[in-house]
Amino acid sequence: MSKDVKTPMLDDLEKGAWPSFVKEIKTAAKKSNTAHDLLGILERSYRDKVTHWKHGGIVGVLGYGGGVIGRYCDLPEEFPGVAHFHTVRINPPSGFYYTSKAMKELCDIWDKYGSGLTNLHGSTGDMVWLGTQTDKLEPIFAEITAKGWDLGGSGSCLRTPSSCVGKSRCEFSNIDTMDICHTLTHKFQDELHRPAFPYKFKIKVSGCANDCTAAVARADMSIIGTWRDNIRIDQAEVKNYASKMNIAEEIVGMCPTKCMSFDGGALKINDKDCNRCMHCINQMPKALRPGKEQGATIMLGGKAPIVTGALMSWVIVPFMKLEAPYDNLEDLIRKLWEWWDEHGKNRERIGELVDRMGMRSMLESTGLPPVPQMVKQPRTNPYVFWAPGEVQ
Amino acid sequence: MDAQELTKKVYELVEKNQGKKKMKAGDITKAMEAEGASRDEVKAAIRELVDGGKLVYSYFGGSFIEIPHTEGSANPQS
Ligand code: HEM
Ligand code: HEM
Ligand code: SF4
Ligand code: SF4
């Protein structure tokens, strides 16, 4: 390892008050040749104004089609330490709870076989290990599985499902997010490890509309905890808040559906018009709580802009009871996959397929009833098309 | 079609297309369904071939199934 790599452009990124990834790579470079050459190739890319990375190919562990993302550099003679720079995805525990012992064991494995650089957690939800070589993959897999861990998803498969901390730490949660995430991960092992879809599919579970996993923007299937009865109100606590805040302005005035009223005495909510946005509950957690009849809104289609533009998930089931073992949810997900497998083009996300073929085809094959909550925007097409079977 | 015959057919399909058309799991499934196999049977056949190392998954902007070959990893998509 040559010690004298000069990185003037990267050094610039260490200035300032914020943490710097350059500083972390430099620390890792003291022990790892891979991290050392990563500094070199990054500086080179900044200078050349082109990326020197290539990706894809056949890399992975025997039997799995996902979990390892193949990456190579196009200057292997100059930067042998990053000739291969594969990423390994480790499926994290639900809610991201680790013991420090488990964390140390994982880091030891990674120091032994890789650059030591990690990303906790990637946008996929996985623990991401950055930079190793093809011949290290089987040994890494053997060691992590011996400790009870598994690889996450990559490629055209179910990606590692993820959830917020849910009921383990958050009183807002309407569903057991961690159990749902854990159960789905186990139900769908085959779909996670053996890519058979047109493209990737992500599931994220948030316990309430605060959506701490950002499921609506990031997941093909967004599962958002909600309730269908009335918000529980403790009027004595409302009185306490009234002495500290302007309820009429900050709560009632900012309710998006204008379904609340406050006359200085009691707070009233017309729950029929409430869209369960969580604003009032967030602001007055001691006075207001979600209702008792809890479940989830199931939404479909969220994705970032790769092939076509970004999509936010939209409602396909306004309210679903979610109790272990969640067979109703599993059944719906499998029907959606079947429809997508049948009609999806290569690299077409399920939301894009709904956009292309329309809701009708999706609803017919899943048996979901069309309901007003599915409406994203008023229709602009004045024509109504009936399927032959619908005409008497 | 029995399982052994299906496994052979899946392999032959991939072999025939190797270097010409990249096959996705879905393409293989559709082709074998047309010959009378069920979705789950095709899945099992692919799994057997991949677990045995006769076929491997590859990634080129999406996941494909191929016969292992060294150019794949030595000459990835740029
Ligand atoms: C099978 C034959 C035809 C069908 C199915 C058909 C269908 C339609 C429909 C659905 C509209 C829209 C009506 C509206 O919403 O206002 C329309 C508009 C129109 N059609 Fe036809 N049409 C046919 C034949 C013709 C013929 C033969 C002509 C002229 C010789 C014609 C000229 C027009 C014109 C000018 C408009 C626009 C009217 C406007 O500005 O609102 N159509 N047609
Ligand atoms: C059976 C054959 C067809 C039927 C029944 C049909 C019907 C219609 C109807 C009802 C409209 C809407 C009229 C309106 O807005 O008032 C329309 C618009 C139009 N159609 Fe067709 N059409 C046919 C074939 C074609 C073909 C072959 C072409 C072109 C090669 C064509 C080009 C257009 C265009 C350019 C418009 C106008 C779109 C606009 O308003 O911006 N149509 N057609
Ligand atoms: S999404 Fe809701 S339930 Fe989950 S952690 Fe955030 S606030 Fe709590
Ligand atoms: S949850 Fe949102 S919509 Fe419902 S009453 Fe509170 S602020 Fe209004």
Coordinates of C-alpha atoms and ligand atoms in Angstrom, one line a residue:
Chain A
M1 CA 0.0 0.0 0.0
S2 CA 1.6 3.3 -1.0
K3 CA 1.2 5.8 1.8
D4 CA 1.6 9.0 -0.3
V5 CA -1.8 9.2 -2.1
K6 CA -2.4 12.9 -2.7
T7 CA -6.1 14.0 -2.6
P8 CA -6.3 17.8 -2.7
M9 CA -9.9 17.8 -4.0
L10 CA -11.1 15.3 -1.4
D11 CA -9.3 17.2 1.4
D12 CA -11.5 20.1 0.6
L13 CA -14.5 18.1 1.6
E14 CA -13.1 17.7 5.1
K15 CA -13.3 21.4 5.8
G16 CA -16.4 22.7 7.6
A17 CA -18.3 21.8 10.7
W18 CA -20.1 18.8 9.3
P19 CA -19.0 15.1 9.4
S20 CA -17.1 14.1 6.3
F21 CA -17.1 10.8 4.5
V22 CA -13.5 11.6 3.4
K23 CA -12.3 11.6 7.0
E24 CA -13.9 8.2 7.5
I25 CA -12.4 6.7 4.4
K26 CA -9.0 8.0 5.4
T27 CA -9.4 6.4 8.8
A28 CA -10.3 3.1 7.2
A29 CA -7.4 3.5 4.7
K30 CA -4.9 3.1 7.6
K31 CA -6.0 -0.6 7.8
S32 CA -7.4 -1.4 4.4
N33 CA -5.9 -1.4 1.0
T34 CA -9.4 -1.2 -0.5
A35 CA -10.2 2.0 1.4
H36 CA -6.8 3.4 0.5
D37 CA -7.4 2.9 -3.3
L38 CA -10.9 4.2 -2.9
L39 CA -9.4 7.5 -2.0
G40 CA -7.2 7.4 -5.0
I41 CA -9.9 6.5 -7.5
L42 CA -12.4 9.1 -6.1
E43 CA -9.8 11.9 -6.4
R44 CA -9.1 10.7 -9.9
S45 CA -12.9 10.7 -10.8
Y46 CA -13.2 14.2 -9.4
R47 CA -10.3 15.3 -11.6
D48 CA -11.4 13.5 -14.7
K49 CA -15.0 14.5 -14.2
V50 CA -16.2 10.9 -15.1
T51 CA -17.0 7.9 -12.9
H52 CA -14.5 5.1 -13.0
W53 CA -17.0 2.5 -11.7
K54 CA -18.7 -0.2 -13.7
H55 CA -21.4 -2.4 -12.3
G56 CA -23.4 -5.6 -12.9
G57 CA -22.3 -9.1 -14.0
I58 CA -22.4 -12.4 -12.3
V59 CA -21.5 -11.9 -8.6
G60 CA -23.2 -13.4 -5.6
V61 CA -23.2 -16.5 -3.4
L62 CA -24.4 -19.9 -4.5
G63 CA -28.1 -20.2 -4.9
Y64 CA -28.9 -16.5 -4.3
G65 CA -29.7 -14.0 -7.0
G66 CA -29.5 -11.0 -4.7
G67 CA -27.7 -9.5 -1.8
V68 CA -24.4 -8.6 -3.5
I69 CA -24.1 -5.8 -6.0
G70 CA -21.2 -6.3 -8.3
R71 CA -18.9 -3.3 -8.8
Y72 CA -15.6 -2.9 -10.6
C73 CA -13.3 0.0 -11.5
D74 CA -12.1 0.6 -15.0
L75 CA -8.5 1.3 -13.9
P76 CA -7.6 -1.9 -12.1
E77 CA -3.9 -1.7 -12.7
E78 CA -3.6 1.7 -11.2
F79 CA -6.0 1.0 -8.3
P80 CA -5.8 -2.7 -7.6
G81 CA -7.4 -2.4 -4.2
V82 CA -10.7 -1.4 -5.9
A83 CA -10.4 -3.6 -9.0
H84 CA -13.5 -5.3 -7.4
F85 CA -15.5 -3.2 -5.0
H86 CA -18.7 -5.2 -4.4
T87 CA -21.4 -4.1 -2.0
V88 CA -22.9 -6.6 0.4
R89 CA -26.4 -6.1 1.8
I90 CA -27.1 -7.6 5.2
N91 CA -30.8 -8.0 6.2
P92 CA -31.1 -6.0 9.4
P93 CA -33.4 -6.8 12.4
S94 CA -36.9 -5.2 12.3
G95 CA -36.7 -1.7 13.8
F96 CA -32.9 -1.8 13.5
Y97 CA -32.3 -3.0 17.0
Y98 CA -28.9 -4.6 17.5
T99 CA -27.1 -5.6 20.6
S100 CA -23.6 -4.1 20.7
K101 CA -22.2 -7.6 20.7
A102 CA -23.9 -8.4 17.4
M103 CA -22.7 -5.2 15.9
K104 CA -19.1 -5.9 17.0
E105 CA -19.3 -9.4 15.5
L106 CA -20.6 -8.1 12.2
C107 CA -17.9 -5.4 12.1
D108 CA -15.2 -7.9 12.8
I109 CA -16.4 -10.0 9.9
W110 CA -16.3 -7.0 7.7
D111 CA -12.9 -5.8 8.8
K112 CA -11.6 -9.3 8.0
Y113 CA -13.0 -9.5 4.4
G114 CA -13.8 -6.0 3.3
S115 CA -12.9 -2.3 3.4
G116 CA -14.4 -1.8 6.8
L117 CA -16.6 0.9 5.3
T118 CA -20.4 0.6 6.0
N119 CA -23.5 2.5 5.5
L120 CA -26.1 2.1 8.2
H121 CA -28.6 1.9 6.8
G122 CA -29.0 2.2 3.1
S123 CA -32.1 3.5 1.5
T124 CA -33.2 -0.1 1.0
G125 CA -33.1 -0.6 4.8
D126 CA -30.2 -3.0 4.6
M127 CA -27.0 -2.7 6.5
V128 CA -24.7 -2.0 3.6
W129 CA -21.1 -3.1 3.4
L130 CA -19.0 -1.2 0.8
G131 CA -16.1 -2.8 -1.0
T132 CA -15.0 -6.4 -1.2
Q133 CA -13.8 -8.9 -3.8
T134 CA -15.5 -11.8 -5.5
D135 CA -13.4 -14.5 -3.7
K136 CA -14.5 -13.1 -0.3
L137 CA -18.2 -13.4 -0.9
E138 CA -18.7 -17.1 0.1
P139 CA -16.5 -16.8 3.2
I140 CA -18.5 -13.7 4.3
F141 CA -21.8 -15.5 3.6
A142 CA -20.6 -18.5 5.6
E143 CA -19.6 -16.4 8.6
I144 CA -22.7 -14.2 8.7
T145 CA -25.1 -17.1 8.4
A146 CA -23.3 -19.0 11.1
K147 CA -24.2 -16.0 13.4
G148 CA -27.8 -16.1 12.3
W149 CA -27.7 -13.3 9.7
D150 CA -28.8 -13.3 6.1
L151 CA -28.2 -11.3 2.9
G152 CA -30.8 -8.8 1.9
G153 CA -32.4 -8.3 -1.5
S154 CA -31.1 -6.8 -4.7
G155 CA -31.9 -7.1 -8.4
S156 CA -35.4 -7.9 -9.7
C157 CA -36.7 -9.3 -6.5
L158 CA -38.4 -8.4 -3.2
R159 CA -36.1 -6.0 -1.5
T160 CA -35.4 -6.3 2.2
P161 CA -38.7 -5.2 3.9
S162 CA -38.3 -2.5 6.5
S163 CA -40.4 -0.9 9.3
C164 CA -40.4 1.9 11.8
V165 CA -39.9 1.1 15.5
G166 CA -43.7 0.8 15.9
K167 CA -45.1 -0.4 19.1
S168 CA -41.7 -1.1 20.6
R169 CA -41.1 2.6 21.3
C170 CA -43.9 4.7 19.8
E171 CA -47.3 5.2 21.3
F172 CA -48.7 6.4 17.9
S173 CA -48.3 3.0 16.2
N174 CA -51.6 1.4 15.1
I175 CA -50.0 -1.8 14.0
D176 CA -47.2 -4.1 15.1
T177 CA -44.8 -2.8 12.4
M178 CA -41.8 -4.9 13.5
D179 CA -43.8 -8.1 13.6
I180 CA -45.3 -7.4 10.2
C181 CA -41.9 -6.7 8.7
H182 CA -40.4 -9.8 10.3
T183 CA -43.3 -12.1 9.3
L184 CA -43.3 -10.9 5.7
T185 CA -39.5 -11.3 5.4
H186 CA -39.9 -14.9 6.4
K187 CA -43.0 -15.6 4.3
F188 CA -41.3 -14.2 1.2
Q189 CA -37.8 -15.8 1.5
D190 CA -38.0 -17.2 -2.0
E191 CA -39.0 -13.9 -3.6
L192 CA -36.2 -12.1 -1.6
H193 CA -33.4 -14.4 -2.7
R194 CA -34.4 -15.7 -6.2
P195 CA -35.2 -12.8 -8.5
A196 CA -38.3 -13.6 -10.6
F197 CA -40.0 -10.2 -10.9
P198 CA -40.0 -7.7 -13.8
Y199 CA -38.1 -5.4 -11.5
K200 CA -37.5 -4.5 -7.8
F201 CA -40.4 -4.5 -5.3
K202 CA -40.1 -2.7 -1.9
I203 CA -42.3 -3.1 1.2
K204 CA -42.1 -0.6 4.0
V205 CA -44.2 -0.5 7.1
S206 CA -45.0 2.7 9.1
G207 CA -47.2 2.6 12.2
C208 CA -49.0 5.8 11.5
A209 CA -49.3 8.6 8.9
N210 CA -46.1 10.3 10.2
D211 CA -44.6 7.6 8.0
C212 CA -41.1 7.5 9.6
T213 CA -39.9 5.0 6.9
A214 CA -41.0 7.4 4.2
A215 CA -42.9 4.4 2.7
V216 CA -45.2 6.6 0.6
A217 CA -42.3 8.0 -1.4
R218 CA -40.0 5.0 -1.4
A219 CA -41.9 1.7 -1.4
D220 CA -43.9 0.0 -4.1
M221 CA -46.1 -1.2 -1.2
S222 CA -46.6 1.2 1.6
I223 CA -48.3 -0.1 4.7
I224 CA -49.4 2.8 6.9
G225 CA -51.0 2.3 10.3
T226 CA -54.4 4.0 10.9
W227 CA -57.7 3.7 12.7
R228 CA -61.3 3.8 11.6
D229 CA -63.2 4.8 14.7
N230 CA -62.9 8.1 16.5
I231 CA -59.8 9.9 17.8
R232 CA -59.8 9.5 21.6
I233 CA -60.0 12.8 23.4
D234 CA -59.1 13.6 27.0
Q235 CA -60.8 17.0 27.5
A236 CA -58.9 17.6 30.8
E237 CA -55.6 17.4 29.0
V238 CA -57.1 19.6 26.2
K239 CA -57.6 22.2 29.0
N240 CA -53.9 21.9 30.0
Y241 CA -52.8 22.4 26.4
A242 CA -55.1 25.4 26.1
S243 CA -53.0 27.3 28.7
K244 CA -49.8 26.6 26.8
M245 CA -50.8 26.9 23.1
N246 CA -53.3 28.5 20.8
I247 CA -55.5 25.5 20.0
A248 CA -57.8 27.4 17.6
E249 CA -54.9 28.6 15.5
E250 CA -52.3 25.8 15.8
I251 CA -54.6 22.7 15.9
V252 CA -58.1 23.6 14.6
G253 CA -56.8 26.1 12.0
M254 CA -54.2 23.7 10.6
C255 CA -56.4 20.6 10.4
P256 CA -56.3 19.9 6.6
T257 CA -59.9 18.7 6.5
K258 CA -61.3 21.4 8.7
C259 CA -63.1 18.9 10.8
M260 CA -62.3 20.2 14.2
S261 CA -63.8 23.0 16.4
F262 CA -62.8 24.5 19.7
D263 CA -64.9 27.0 21.6
G264 CA -62.4 27.5 24.5
G265 CA -64.1 24.6 26.4
A266 CA -64.3 21.3 24.7
L267 CA -62.4 20.2 21.5
K268 CA -64.7 18.6 19.0
I269 CA -63.8 16.4 16.0
N270 CA -66.1 15.4 13.2
D271 CA -64.4 12.1 12.7
K272 CA -66.3 11.3 9.4
D273 CA -64.3 14.1 7.7
C274 CA -60.9 13.4 9.5
N275 CA -58.3 11.9 7.1
R276 CA -56.1 10.6 9.9
C277 CA -53.2 12.9 9.1
M278 CA -51.8 12.8 12.6
H279 CA -51.3 16.6 12.9
C280 CA -53.5 17.2 15.9
I281 CA -52.2 14.0 17.7
N282 CA -48.6 15.0 17.1
Q283 CA -49.2 18.4 18.6
M284 CA -51.3 17.3 21.6
P285 CA -50.2 13.7 22.4
K286 CA -51.4 13.8 25.9
A287 CA -54.9 14.9 24.9
L288 CA -55.5 13.0 21.7
R289 CA -54.8 9.4 20.7
P290 CA -55.6 7.3 17.6
G291 CA -58.9 5.3 17.9
K292 CA -59.1 1.8 19.2
E293 CA -60.1 0.1 16.0
Q294 CA -56.7 -0.1 14.4
G295 CA -55.3 -1.4 11.2
A296 CA -53.5 -0.1 8.1
T297 CA -54.0 1.7 4.8
I298 CA -52.4 -0.3 2.0
M299 CA -50.9 1.8 -0.7
L300 CA -49.2 0.9 -4.0
G301 CA -46.8 2.2 -6.6
G302 CA -44.3 4.5 -4.8
K303 CA -40.9 4.7 -6.5
A304 CA -38.0 7.0 -7.4
P305 CA -37.5 8.2 -11.0
I306 CA -35.4 5.7 -12.9
V307 CA -37.3 4.6 -15.9
T308 CA -40.1 7.1 -15.7
G309 CA -40.7 9.8 -13.2
A310 CA -41.1 9.5 -9.4
L311 CA -44.4 8.2 -8.1
M312 CA -46.0 8.4 -4.7
S313 CA -47.9 5.4 -3.5
W314 CA -51.7 5.7 -3.7
V315 CA -54.4 4.0 -1.7
I316 CA -55.6 0.5 -2.9
V317 CA -57.1 -0.6 0.5
P318 CA -58.3 2.2 2.8
F319 CA -58.4 0.0 5.8
M320 CA -57.2 -3.5 6.5
K321 CA -57.1 -5.3 9.8
L322 CA -53.6 -6.6 10.4
E323 CA -53.3 -9.4 12.8
A324 CA -50.7 -12.1 12.8
P325 CA -50.0 -14.1 10.7
Y326 CA -51.3 -11.5 8.2
D327 CA -52.6 -13.9 5.7
N328 CA -54.9 -11.3 4.2
L329 CA -51.9 -9.1 3.4
E330 CA -49.9 -11.9 2.0
D331 CA -52.7 -13.0 -0.2
L332 CA -53.1 -9.4 -1.6
I333 CA -49.4 -9.1 -2.2
R334 CA -49.2 -12.4 -4.0
K335 CA -52.1 -11.5 -6.3
L336 CA -50.4 -8.2 -7.1
W337 CA -47.2 -9.9 -8.0
E338 CA -49.0 -12.4 -10.2
W339 CA -50.6 -9.6 -12.2
W340 CA -47.3 -7.7 -12.4
D341 CA -45.4 -10.9 -13.5
E342 CA -48.1 -11.5 -16.2
H343 CA -48.1 -8.0 -17.7
G344 CA -44.9 -6.1 -16.6
K345 CA -42.1 -5.3 -19.0
N346 CA -38.5 -5.7 -18.0
R347 CA -37.6 -2.9 -15.5
E348 CA -41.2 -1.8 -15.2
R349 CA -42.2 -1.1 -11.6
I350 CA -45.7 -2.1 -10.4
G351 CA -46.7 1.6 -10.2
E352 CA -45.7 2.2 -13.7
L353 CA -47.7 -0.8 -14.8
V354 CA -50.8 0.6 -13.1
D355 CA -50.1 3.9 -14.9
R356 CA -49.8 2.1 -18.3
M357 CA -52.6 -0.4 -18.0
G358 CA -54.9 1.5 -15.7
M359 CA -56.4 0.6 -12.3
R360 CA -59.1 -1.6 -13.9
S361 CA -56.8 -4.4 -14.9
M362 CA -55.1 -4.4 -11.5
L363 CA -58.5 -4.3 -9.6
E364 CA -60.0 -7.1 -11.7
S365 CA -57.1 -9.5 -11.2
T366 CA -56.7 -8.8 -7.4
G367 CA -60.5 -8.7 -6.8
L368 CA -60.1 -5.4 -4.9
P369 CA -63.3 -3.3 -5.0
P370 CA -63.0 0.1 -6.6
V371 CA -63.6 2.7 -3.8
P372 CA -63.5 6.5 -3.7
Q373 CA -60.3 6.6 -1.6
M374 CA -58.4 5.3 -4.6
V375 CA -59.1 8.5 -6.5
K376 CA -55.8 10.4 -6.9
Q377 CA -57.3 13.4 -8.8
P378 CA -60.5 14.3 -10.6
R379 CA -60.8 12.5 -14.0
T380 CA -60.1 14.5 -17.1
N381 CA -61.4 12.0 -19.6
P382 CA -65.2 12.3 -20.0
Y383 CA -65.6 8.9 -21.5
V384 CA -66.6 5.8 -19.5
F385 CA -65.4 2.5 -21.0
W386 CA -67.2 -0.6 -20.0
A387 CA -65.8 -4.1 -20.3
P388 CA -68.0 -6.4 -22.4
G389 CA -68.9 -8.4 -19.2
E390 CA -70.2 -5.2 -17.6
V391 CA -72.8 -4.5 -20.3
Q392 CA -76.1 -6.2 -20.0
Chain B
M1 CA -43.8 -33.4 -17.9
D2 CA -41.8 -34.9 -15.0
A3 CA -39.4 -32.7 -12.9
Q4 CA -36.3 -34.1 -14.4
E5 CA -37.4 -33.5 -17.9
L6 CA -38.5 -29.9 -17.0
T7 CA -35.1 -29.2 -15.4
K8 CA -33.5 -30.4 -18.6
K9 CA -35.7 -28.2 -20.8
V10 CA -35.1 -25.1 -18.7
Y11 CA -31.4 -25.6 -19.0
E12 CA -31.6 -26.2 -22.7
L13 CA -33.7 -23.0 -23.1
V14 CA -31.1 -20.9 -21.3
E15 CA -28.3 -22.6 -23.3
K16 CA -30.0 -21.9 -26.6
N17 CA -30.4 -18.3 -25.8
Q18 CA -27.0 -17.8 -24.1
G19 CA -25.1 -14.9 -25.8
K20 CA -28.2 -14.0 -27.9
K21 CA -31.1 -13.1 -25.5
K22 CA -30.8 -12.6 -21.8
M23 CA -33.4 -14.7 -20.1
K24 CA -35.4 -13.5 -17.1
A25 CA -37.0 -15.9 -14.7
G26 CA -40.3 -14.7 -16.0
D27 CA -39.4 -15.4 -19.7
I28 CA -38.4 -19.0 -18.7
T29 CA -41.6 -19.4 -16.7
K30 CA -43.8 -18.2 -19.6
A31 CA -42.0 -20.5 -22.1
M32 CA -42.3 -23.6 -19.9
E33 CA -46.0 -22.8 -19.0
A34 CA -46.7 -22.9 -22.7
E35 CA -45.3 -26.5 -22.7
G36 CA -47.7 -27.4 -19.9
A37 CA -45.5 -26.9 -16.7
S38 CA -46.9 -25.0 -13.8
R39 CA -45.4 -21.8 -12.3
D40 CA -44.3 -23.6 -9.2
E41 CA -42.7 -26.5 -11.1
V42 CA -40.7 -24.0 -13.2
K43 CA -39.6 -22.2 -10.0
A44 CA -38.4 -25.5 -8.5
A45 CA -36.5 -26.4 -11.6
I46 CA -34.7 -23.0 -11.7
R47 CA -33.9 -23.4 -8.1
E48 CA -32.4 -26.8 -8.5
L49 CA -30.2 -25.6 -11.4
V50 CA -29.1 -22.5 -9.5
D51 CA -28.4 -24.3 -6.3
G52 CA -26.4 -26.9 -8.2
G53 CA -24.3 -24.2 -9.8
K54 CA -25.4 -25.1 -13.4
L55 CA -27.1 -21.7 -13.8
V56 CA -26.4 -18.4 -12.1
Y57 CA -28.2 -15.1 -11.6
S58 CA -26.6 -12.1 -13.2
Y59 CA -27.5 -8.4 -13.1
F60 CA -27.6 -6.0 -16.0
G61 CA -30.1 -3.3 -15.0
G62 CA -32.3 -6.2 -14.0
S63 CA -31.9 -9.8 -12.9
F64 CA -31.3 -12.6 -15.5
I65 CA -30.4 -16.3 -15.5
E66 CA -27.4 -17.5 -17.4
I67 CA -24.9 -20.4 -17.7
P68 CA -21.9 -19.4 -15.6
H69 CA -19.1 -18.0 -17.6
T70 CA -16.1 -15.9 -16.7
E71 CA -16.6 -13.0 -19.1
G72 CA -19.7 -12.2 -17.1
S73 CA -17.8 -10.9 -14.1
A74 CA -14.6 -10.0 -15.9
N75 CA -16.4 -7.8 -18.4
P76 CA -19.4 -6.2 -16.6
Q77 CA -21.7 -3.6 -18.0
S78 CA -19.8 -0.2 -18.0
Ligands
HEM1 C1 -68.5 6.0 -36.6 C2 -68.5 7.3 -36.9 C3 -68.2 8.3 -35.9 C4 -68.0 8.3 -34.6 C5 -67.9 7.0 -33.7 C6 -67.8 9.6 -34.1 C7 -67.5 9.9 -32.8 C8 -67.4 11.2 -32.3 C9 -67.4 11.6 -31.0 C10 -67.6 10.6 -29.8 C11 -67.2 12.9 -30.9 C12 -67.2 13.7 -29.7 C13 -68.5 14.3 -29.4 C14 -68.4 15.3 -28.2 O1 -68.0 14.8 -27.1 O2 -68.7 16.4 -28.4 C15 -67.1 13.4 -32.2 C16 -66.9 14.7 -32.6 C17 -66.9 15.1 -33.9 N1 -67.1 14.4 -35.0 FE1 -67.5 12.4 -35.1 N2 -67.8 10.5 -35.1 C18 -68.1 9.7 -36.2 C19 -68.2 10.2 -37.5 C20 -68.0 11.5 -37.9 C21 -68.1 12.0 -39.2 C22 -68.5 11.1 -40.4 C23 -67.8 13.3 -39.2 C24 -67.8 14.3 -40.3 C25 -68.1 14.1 -41.5 C26 -67.5 13.6 -37.8 C27 -67.2 14.9 -37.4 C28 -67.0 15.2 -36.1 C29 -66.6 16.5 -35.7 C30 -66.4 17.7 -36.5 C31 -66.6 16.4 -34.3 C32 -66.2 17.6 -33.3 C33 -67.4 18.3 -32.8 C34 -67.0 19.3 -31.8 O3 -66.3 20.2 -32.1 O4 -67.5 19.2 -30.7 N3 -67.7 12.5 -37.1 N4 -67.2 12.3 -33.1
HEM2 C1 -62.4 4.3 -36.1 C2 -61.4 5.2 -36.1 C3 -61.4 6.4 -35.3 C4 -62.4 6.9 -34.4 C5 -63.7 6.3 -34.1 C6 -61.9 8.1 -33.9 C7 -62.5 8.9 -33.0 C8 -62.0 10.1 -32.5 C9 -62.7 10.9 -31.6 C10 -64.1 10.7 -31.0 C11 -62.0 12.0 -31.3 C12 -62.3 13.1 -30.4 C13 -63.0 14.2 -31.2 C14 -63.2 15.4 -30.3 O1 -62.5 15.6 -29.4 O2 -64.2 16.1 -30.5 C15 -60.7 11.8 -32.1 C16 -59.7 12.7 -32.0 C17 -58.6 12.6 -32.9 N1 -58.3 11.6 -33.7 FE1 -59.4 10.0 -34.0 N2 -60.6 8.4 -34.4 C18 -60.3 7.3 -35.3 C19 -59.2 7.2 -36.0 C20 -58.1 8.1 -36.1 C21 -57.0 8.0 -36.9 C22 -56.7 6.8 -37.8 C23 -56.2 9.1 -36.6 C24 -54.9 9.5 -37.2 C25 -54.2 8.8 -38.1 C26 -56.9 9.9 -35.7 C27 -56.4 11.1 -35.2 C28 -57.1 11.9 -34.3 C29 -56.6 13.1 -33.8 C30 -55.3 13.9 -34.3 C31 -57.6 13.6 -32.9 C32 -57.5 14.9 -32.2 C33 -56.9 14.9 -30.9 C34 -57.0 16.2 -30.3 O3 -58.2 16.6 -30.0 O4 -56.0 16.8 -29.9 N3 -58.1 9.3 -35.4 N4 -60.8 10.6 -32.8
SF4_3 S1 -44.3 6.1 11.7 FE1 -45.7 6.7 13.4 S2 -45.7 4.8 14.6 FE2 -43.9 4.6 13.4 S3 -42.3 5.6 14.6 FE3 -43.1 7.2 13.3 S4 -44.6 8.2 14.5 FE4 -44.2 6.2 15.5
SF4_4 S1 -55.9 13.8 12.3 FE1 -55.6 15.5 10.9 S2 -57.5 15.5 9.7 FE2 -57.9 14.3 11.6 S3 -58.7 15.8 13.1 FE3 -56.5 15.7 13.4 S4 -55.6 17.3 12.1 FE4 -57.7 17.0 11.4

